[in-house]
Coordinates of C-alpha atoms in Angstrom, one line a residue:
M276 CA -2.8 34.5 26.3
P277 CA -2.4 32.0 23.5
K278 CA -2.0 28.3 24.1
V279 CA 1.0 26.6 22.6
R280 CA -1.0 25.3 19.6
E281 CA -1.8 28.9 18.7
L282 CA 1.9 29.6 18.8
G283 CA 2.6 26.9 16.2
I284 CA 3.5 24.0 18.5
I285 CA 1.5 21.1 17.2
I286 CA 1.8 17.8 19.1
G287 CA 0.8 14.6 17.4
D288 CA -1.6 14.0 14.6
L289 CA -4.9 13.6 16.4
P290 CA -7.3 16.7 16.4
T291 CA -8.2 18.4 19.7
G292 CA -11.7 18.8 21.0
A293 CA -13.6 22.1 20.5
K294 CA -12.3 23.6 23.7
N295 CA -8.9 21.7 23.8
C296 CA -9.8 21.1 27.4
I297 CA -10.6 18.2 29.8
T298 CA -14.2 19.5 29.7
D299 CA -14.4 18.3 26.1
V300 CA -15.3 15.0 27.7
S301 CA -19.1 15.4 28.3
G302 CA -20.1 15.9 31.9
V303 CA -16.7 16.9 33.2
K304 CA -16.5 20.2 35.1
V305 CA -13.6 22.2 36.5
G306 CA -13.7 25.0 39.1
H307 CA -10.9 27.1 40.6
V308 CA -10.4 29.3 43.6
T309 CA -7.3 31.5 43.6
L310 CA -5.7 33.1 46.6
D311 CA -3.4 36.1 45.9
Y312 CA -2.6 38.6 48.7
T313 CA -0.1 39.7 51.2
N314 CA -0.8 39.7 54.9
T315 CA 0.2 42.2 57.6
D316 CA 2.9 39.8 58.8
N317 CA 4.3 39.8 55.2
S318 CA 3.2 36.2 54.6
V319 CA 2.0 35.7 51.1
A320 CA -1.0 33.7 49.9
C321 CA -0.1 32.5 46.5
T322 CA -2.1 29.4 46.2
G323 CA -5.5 27.9 45.7
V324 CA -7.7 24.9 45.0
T325 CA -9.0 23.3 41.8
A326 CA -12.0 20.9 41.7
I327 CA -12.7 18.4 38.9
I328 CA -16.2 16.9 38.9
P329 CA -16.2 13.8 36.7
H330 CA -19.9 13.7 35.7
E331 CA -23.2 15.6 36.3
G332 CA -25.0 12.9 38.3
N333 CA -24.6 11.7 41.8
L334 CA -21.0 10.5 42.0
F335 CA -21.5 8.3 45.0
R336 CA -24.6 6.6 43.6
E337 CA -23.2 6.3 40.1
K338 CA -19.5 5.5 40.3
L339 CA -17.1 5.6 37.4
V340 CA -14.5 3.1 36.4
A341 CA -11.1 4.6 37.4
A342 CA -7.4 3.8 37.8
S343 CA -4.3 5.5 39.0
Y344 CA -0.6 5.2 38.0
V345 CA 2.2 6.4 40.3
I346 CA 5.1 7.4 38.1
N347 CA 7.1 8.5 41.1
G348 CA 5.6 8.3 44.6
F349 CA 7.0 11.3 46.5
G350 CA 3.5 12.7 47.0
K351 CA 0.7 13.1 49.5
T352 CA -2.3 12.2 47.4
A353 CA -5.3 10.8 49.2
G354 CA -7.7 8.2 47.9
L355 CA -5.5 6.2 45.6
V356 CA -5.6 3.0 47.7
Q357 CA -9.3 2.4 47.2
I358 CA -9.1 3.3 43.5
E359 CA -6.3 0.8 43.1
E360 CA -8.3 -1.9 45.0
L361 CA -11.8 -1.4 43.6
G362 CA -11.2 0.4 40.3
T363 CA -13.9 3.0 40.8
L364 CA -14.2 6.7 41.5
E365 CA -17.0 8.1 43.7
S366 CA -16.1 11.7 44.4
P367 CA -14.8 14.8 42.7
I368 CA -11.0 15.1 42.4
M369 CA -9.5 18.0 44.3
L370 CA -6.1 19.6 43.7
T371 CA -4.3 22.0 46.1
N372 CA -1.0 22.6 47.9
T373 CA 0.7 20.0 50.0
L374 CA -0.4 21.3 53.4
S375 CA -3.9 22.1 52.4
V376 CA -5.0 18.5 51.4
P377 CA -7.0 18.1 54.6
E378 CA -9.1 21.2 54.0
A379 CA -9.8 20.3 50.4
H380 CA -10.6 16.8 51.5
A381 CA -13.0 17.9 54.2
A382 CA -14.8 20.4 51.9
T383 CA -15.5 17.5 49.5
V384 CA -16.7 15.2 52.2
E385 CA -19.2 17.9 53.3
Y386 CA -20.2 18.6 49.7
M387 CA -20.9 14.9 49.1
L388 CA -22.8 14.5 52.4
E389 CA -25.1 17.3 51.4
Q390 CA -26.0 15.5 48.2
T391 CA -26.2 12.0 49.5
E392 CA -27.6 11.4 53.0
E393 CA -26.9 7.7 53.1
I394 CA -23.1 8.1 53.0
T395 CA -21.3 6.6 56.0
S396 CA -18.0 6.0 54.1
I397 CA -16.7 7.6 51.0
N398 CA -13.4 7.7 49.2
I399 CA -12.4 11.3 48.4
V400 CA -9.5 11.8 46.0
T401 CA -7.2 14.8 46.6
G402 CA -3.9 15.5 45.0
E403 CA -1.2 18.0 45.7
C404 CA 2.0 19.8 44.7
N405 CA 4.2 21.9 46.9
D406 CA 4.0 25.7 46.2
S407 CA 6.3 26.8 49.0
K408 CA 8.7 28.8 46.7
L409 CA 6.0 31.4 46.1
N410 CA 3.4 30.7 48.8
S411 CA 3.8 30.9 52.6
I412 CA 2.6 27.3 52.7
D413 CA 2.9 26.9 56.5
K414 CA 0.1 29.5 57.0
R415 CA -2.4 27.1 55.3
F416 CA -4.5 29.8 53.7
V417 CA -6.8 27.3 51.9
T418 CA -9.9 26.6 53.9
K419 CA -12.9 24.3 53.6
A420 CA -14.8 27.3 52.3
H421 CA -12.4 27.7 49.4
G422 CA -12.7 24.0 48.6
R423 CA -16.5 24.3 48.6
E424 CA -16.4 27.4 46.4
A425 CA -14.3 25.6 43.8
L426 CA -16.8 22.7 43.7
L427 CA -19.7 25.1 43.4
K428 CA -18.0 27.1 40.7
A429 CA -17.2 24.1 38.6
S430 CA -18.2 24.5 35.0
A431 CA -18.2 22.6 31.7
D432 CA -16.9 25.7 30.0
K433 CA -13.3 25.9 28.8
C434 CA -11.4 26.1 32.0
E435 CA -8.8 28.8 33.1
E436 CA -5.2 27.8 32.9
G437 CA -1.8 28.9 34.2
A438 CA -1.5 30.6 37.6
V439 CA -5.0 29.9 38.8
G440 CA -6.6 27.7 41.4
A441 CA -4.2 25.1 42.7
G442 CA -1.7 26.3 40.1
K443 CA -1.3 29.8 41.4
G444 CA 2.0 29.2 43.2
M445 CA 3.5 26.4 41.1
V446 CA 6.8 26.4 39.2
C447 CA 7.6 24.2 36.2
F448 CA 11.1 23.8 34.8
G449 CA 12.1 26.9 36.8
Y450 CA 9.5 29.0 35.1
K451 CA 5.9 29.8 36.1
G452 CA 3.7 26.7 35.8
G453 CA 0.3 25.7 37.2
I454 CA -2.9 24.4 35.5
G455 CA -2.8 23.2 31.9
T456 CA -5.2 21.2 29.9
S457 CA -5.6 19.7 26.4
S458 CA -7.8 17.1 24.7
R459 CA -7.8 14.8 21.7
L460 CA -10.4 13.2 19.5
V461 CA -9.8 9.5 18.7
P462 CA -11.8 8.5 15.6
Y463 CA -13.5 5.1 15.3
D464 CA -16.1 3.9 12.7
M465 CA -18.4 6.9 12.2
A466 CA -17.8 8.4 15.6
E467 CA -15.0 9.4 18.0
F468 CA -13.8 9.0 21.6
K469 CA -12.6 12.0 23.6
V470 CA -9.6 12.1 25.8
G471 CA -9.0 15.1 28.1
V472 CA -6.0 15.8 30.3
L473 CA -5.6 18.4 33.1
T474 CA -2.2 18.9 34.7
L475 CA -1.0 20.7 37.8
T476 CA 2.7 21.3 37.0
N477 CA 5.4 21.9 39.6
F478 CA 8.5 20.1 38.6
G479 CA 11.8 20.2 36.8
N480 CA 15.0 22.2 36.3
P481 CA 15.4 24.7 33.4
A482 CA 18.2 22.6 32.0
E483 CA 15.8 19.6 31.7
F484 CA 13.2 21.5 29.7
K485 CA 13.2 20.2 26.1
Y486 CA 11.5 23.3 24.8
G487 CA 14.0 25.5 26.6
K488 CA 16.5 28.0 25.1
I489 CA 19.4 27.4 27.4
S490 CA 22.2 24.9 27.1
P491 CA 22.0 22.0 29.6
G492 CA 24.4 22.3 32.4
S493 CA 24.9 20.8 35.8
L494 CA 21.6 20.1 37.5
N495 CA 20.8 21.2 41.0
D496 CA 18.8 18.4 42.6
A497 CA 16.9 20.7 44.9
D498 CA 15.7 22.7 41.9
S499 CA 14.6 19.5 40.1
A500 CA 12.4 18.4 43.0
G501 CA 8.6 19.0 42.6
S502 CA 5.5 17.2 41.4
I503 CA 2.9 16.9 38.8
M504 CA -0.7 15.8 39.1
I505 CA -2.2 14.4 35.8
I506 CA -6.0 13.9 35.6
L507 CA -7.2 12.0 32.5
A508 CA -10.8 11.8 31.5
T509 CA -12.3 9.8 28.6
D510 CA -15.6 8.7 27.3
A511 CA -14.0 5.5 25.8
P512 CA -15.5 2.4 27.5
L513 CA -12.5 1.0 29.4
S514 CA -12.0 -1.3 32.3
E515 CA -9.9 -0.2 35.3
R516 CA -7.0 -2.3 34.0
Q517 CA -7.3 -0.7 30.5
L518 CA -7.5 2.7 32.1
K519 CA -4.3 2.1 34.0
R520 CA -2.6 1.2 30.7
V521 CA -3.8 4.5 29.2
A522 CA -2.7 6.4 32.3
K523 CA 0.8 5.0 32.0
R524 CA 1.1 6.7 28.6
C525 CA 0.7 10.1 30.3
A526 CA 4.3 9.5 31.5
V527 CA 5.4 9.4 27.8
G528 CA 4.0 13.0 27.4
L529 CA 5.7 14.1 30.6
A530 CA 9.0 12.7 29.5
R531 CA 8.8 14.5 26.1
T532 CA 8.8 17.8 27.9
G533 CA 11.9 16.8 29.9
G534 CA 10.4 15.5 33.1
N535 CA 12.7 12.9 34.6
W536 CA 10.4 12.2 37.7
N537 CA 13.3 12.9 40.0
H538 CA 13.7 11.6 43.5
G539 CA 11.8 14.4 45.2
S540 CA 9.0 14.5 42.7
G541 CA 5.4 13.2 43.1
D542 CA 4.3 12.3 39.6
I543 CA 0.8 10.8 39.6
A544 CA -1.8 10.1 37.0
I545 CA -5.5 9.5 37.8
A546 CA -7.8 8.4 35.0
F547 CA -11.5 7.8 34.8
S548 CA -14.0 6.9 32.1
T549 CA -17.5 8.3 31.9
A550 CA -18.7 5.5 29.6
N551 CA -20.0 3.1 32.3
K552 CA -21.8 4.2 35.5
I553 CA -21.8 1.6 38.3
P554 CA -24.6 1.8 40.8
H555 CA -23.7 1.9 44.4
K556 CA -26.5 -0.5 45.2
S557 CA -28.2 -3.1 43.1
D558 CA -30.4 -6.1 43.5
K559 CA -28.5 -7.9 40.8
I560 CA -25.6 -10.2 41.4
T561 CA -23.7 -9.0 38.3
D562 CA -22.9 -5.7 36.5
T563 CA -22.7 -5.6 32.8
L564 CA -20.1 -3.1 31.5
V565 CA -19.0 -2.4 27.9
R566 CA -15.3 -2.3 27.2
L567 CA -13.1 -1.9 24.2
R568 CA -11.2 -4.8 22.7
E569 CA -7.5 -4.1 23.0
D570 CA -6.6 -5.7 19.7
N571 CA -8.6 -2.9 17.9
P572 CA -6.3 -0.2 16.3
V573 CA -8.3 2.4 18.2
F574 CA -6.6 1.3 21.5
N575 CA -3.2 2.5 20.3
K576 CA -4.7 5.8 19.3
L577 CA -5.9 6.2 22.9
F578 CA -2.3 5.7 24.1
A579 CA -1.2 8.4 21.7
A580 CA -4.0 10.7 22.8
A581 CA -2.9 10.3 26.4
A582 CA 0.7 11.1 25.7
D583 CA 0.0 14.0 23.3
A584 CA -2.6 15.6 25.5
T585 CA -0.3 15.4 28.6
E586 CA 2.6 16.9 26.8
E587 CA 0.4 19.8 25.5
A588 CA -1.2 20.3 28.9
V589 CA 2.2 20.7 30.5
L590 CA 3.2 23.3 27.9
N591 CA -0.1 25.1 28.2
S592 CA 0.3 25.4 32.0
M593 CA 3.4 27.5 31.2
A594 CA 2.2 29.3 28.2
Q595 CA -1.0 30.5 30.1
A596 CA 0.9 31.5 33.2
E597 CA 2.1 34.9 34.1
T598 CA 5.3 36.1 35.8
T599 CA 4.5 35.9 39.6
V600 CA 6.1 37.5 42.7
G601 CA 5.5 35.6 45.9
K602 CA 6.8 35.2 49.4
D603 CA 10.2 36.8 50.3
G604 CA 10.0 38.7 47.0
N605 CA 10.7 35.4 45.1
K606 CA 9.9 36.0 41.4
V607 CA 9.2 33.3 38.9
E608 CA 9.3 34.4 35.2
K609 CA 6.9 33.3 32.6
F610 CA 8.5 31.2 29.9
E611 CA 8.3 32.8 26.4
F612 CA 7.8 30.1 23.8

């Protein structure tokens, strides 16, 4: 299925990376496990789990600078408190449905313990959206084994999008949503920085959708509830404070699609930079990190890249999805751009 860029929807002036994917940022990997079946009791598994691995080394021993930005906090994400306090990321980022956060979290703890015997405390980051329209969410089909499988399947290839992994049962603006991704190249001197965004979309009402083909009418608040998880990766050398500034611009891209971050919506951005690796232990009393000057024009281009890649990732989550039938015969149509 074509991405929106291939359909003639070009967002912004910056070029995309070769894969137009978060994995354009070197070292970043993505893995999905998708559950899609009906049980004998007529409950329906229409869900999954997605793993984002931020770099190819040992994540605990070589931490990355990170930040989070809560656009609207009606969410159950784990691990943001320590990111906010310390400004570092030391684990993969997991995405799944609301009631499966513990399983994805536990799978990642075990995955990290296998790699790093000295761990006695670790901050695992797990995000969620609620897929209960299509998935019998109370049955909690996602297991630790599924989380582990997603981690082991993670690849630097162009990742699957749409109704896959954590996105299998998600609904965006009343149409089928799920996993979307996009990237941007930010030129500077004779080189370029990369910015990649991956979204898990599950929010909005059809009347709010700026790319929609219906006339706005009265909005049903229940239909507008939902969530979006936005994961931003970059190889630009940024401090945690600078990363938070960039993460805030993801909200610009979300707003352009029509997202209003309604009362019942958990809209959360998590950002990390692969430019500096911070050792877990060191004999030195200081760390030396490189960071961009904010008065350089390239900084504004990073803001634009975050906004544009987020907008395109949301649209790709819909363009790459398929019409899906889930629990109780609920049917969510694919949006035709």
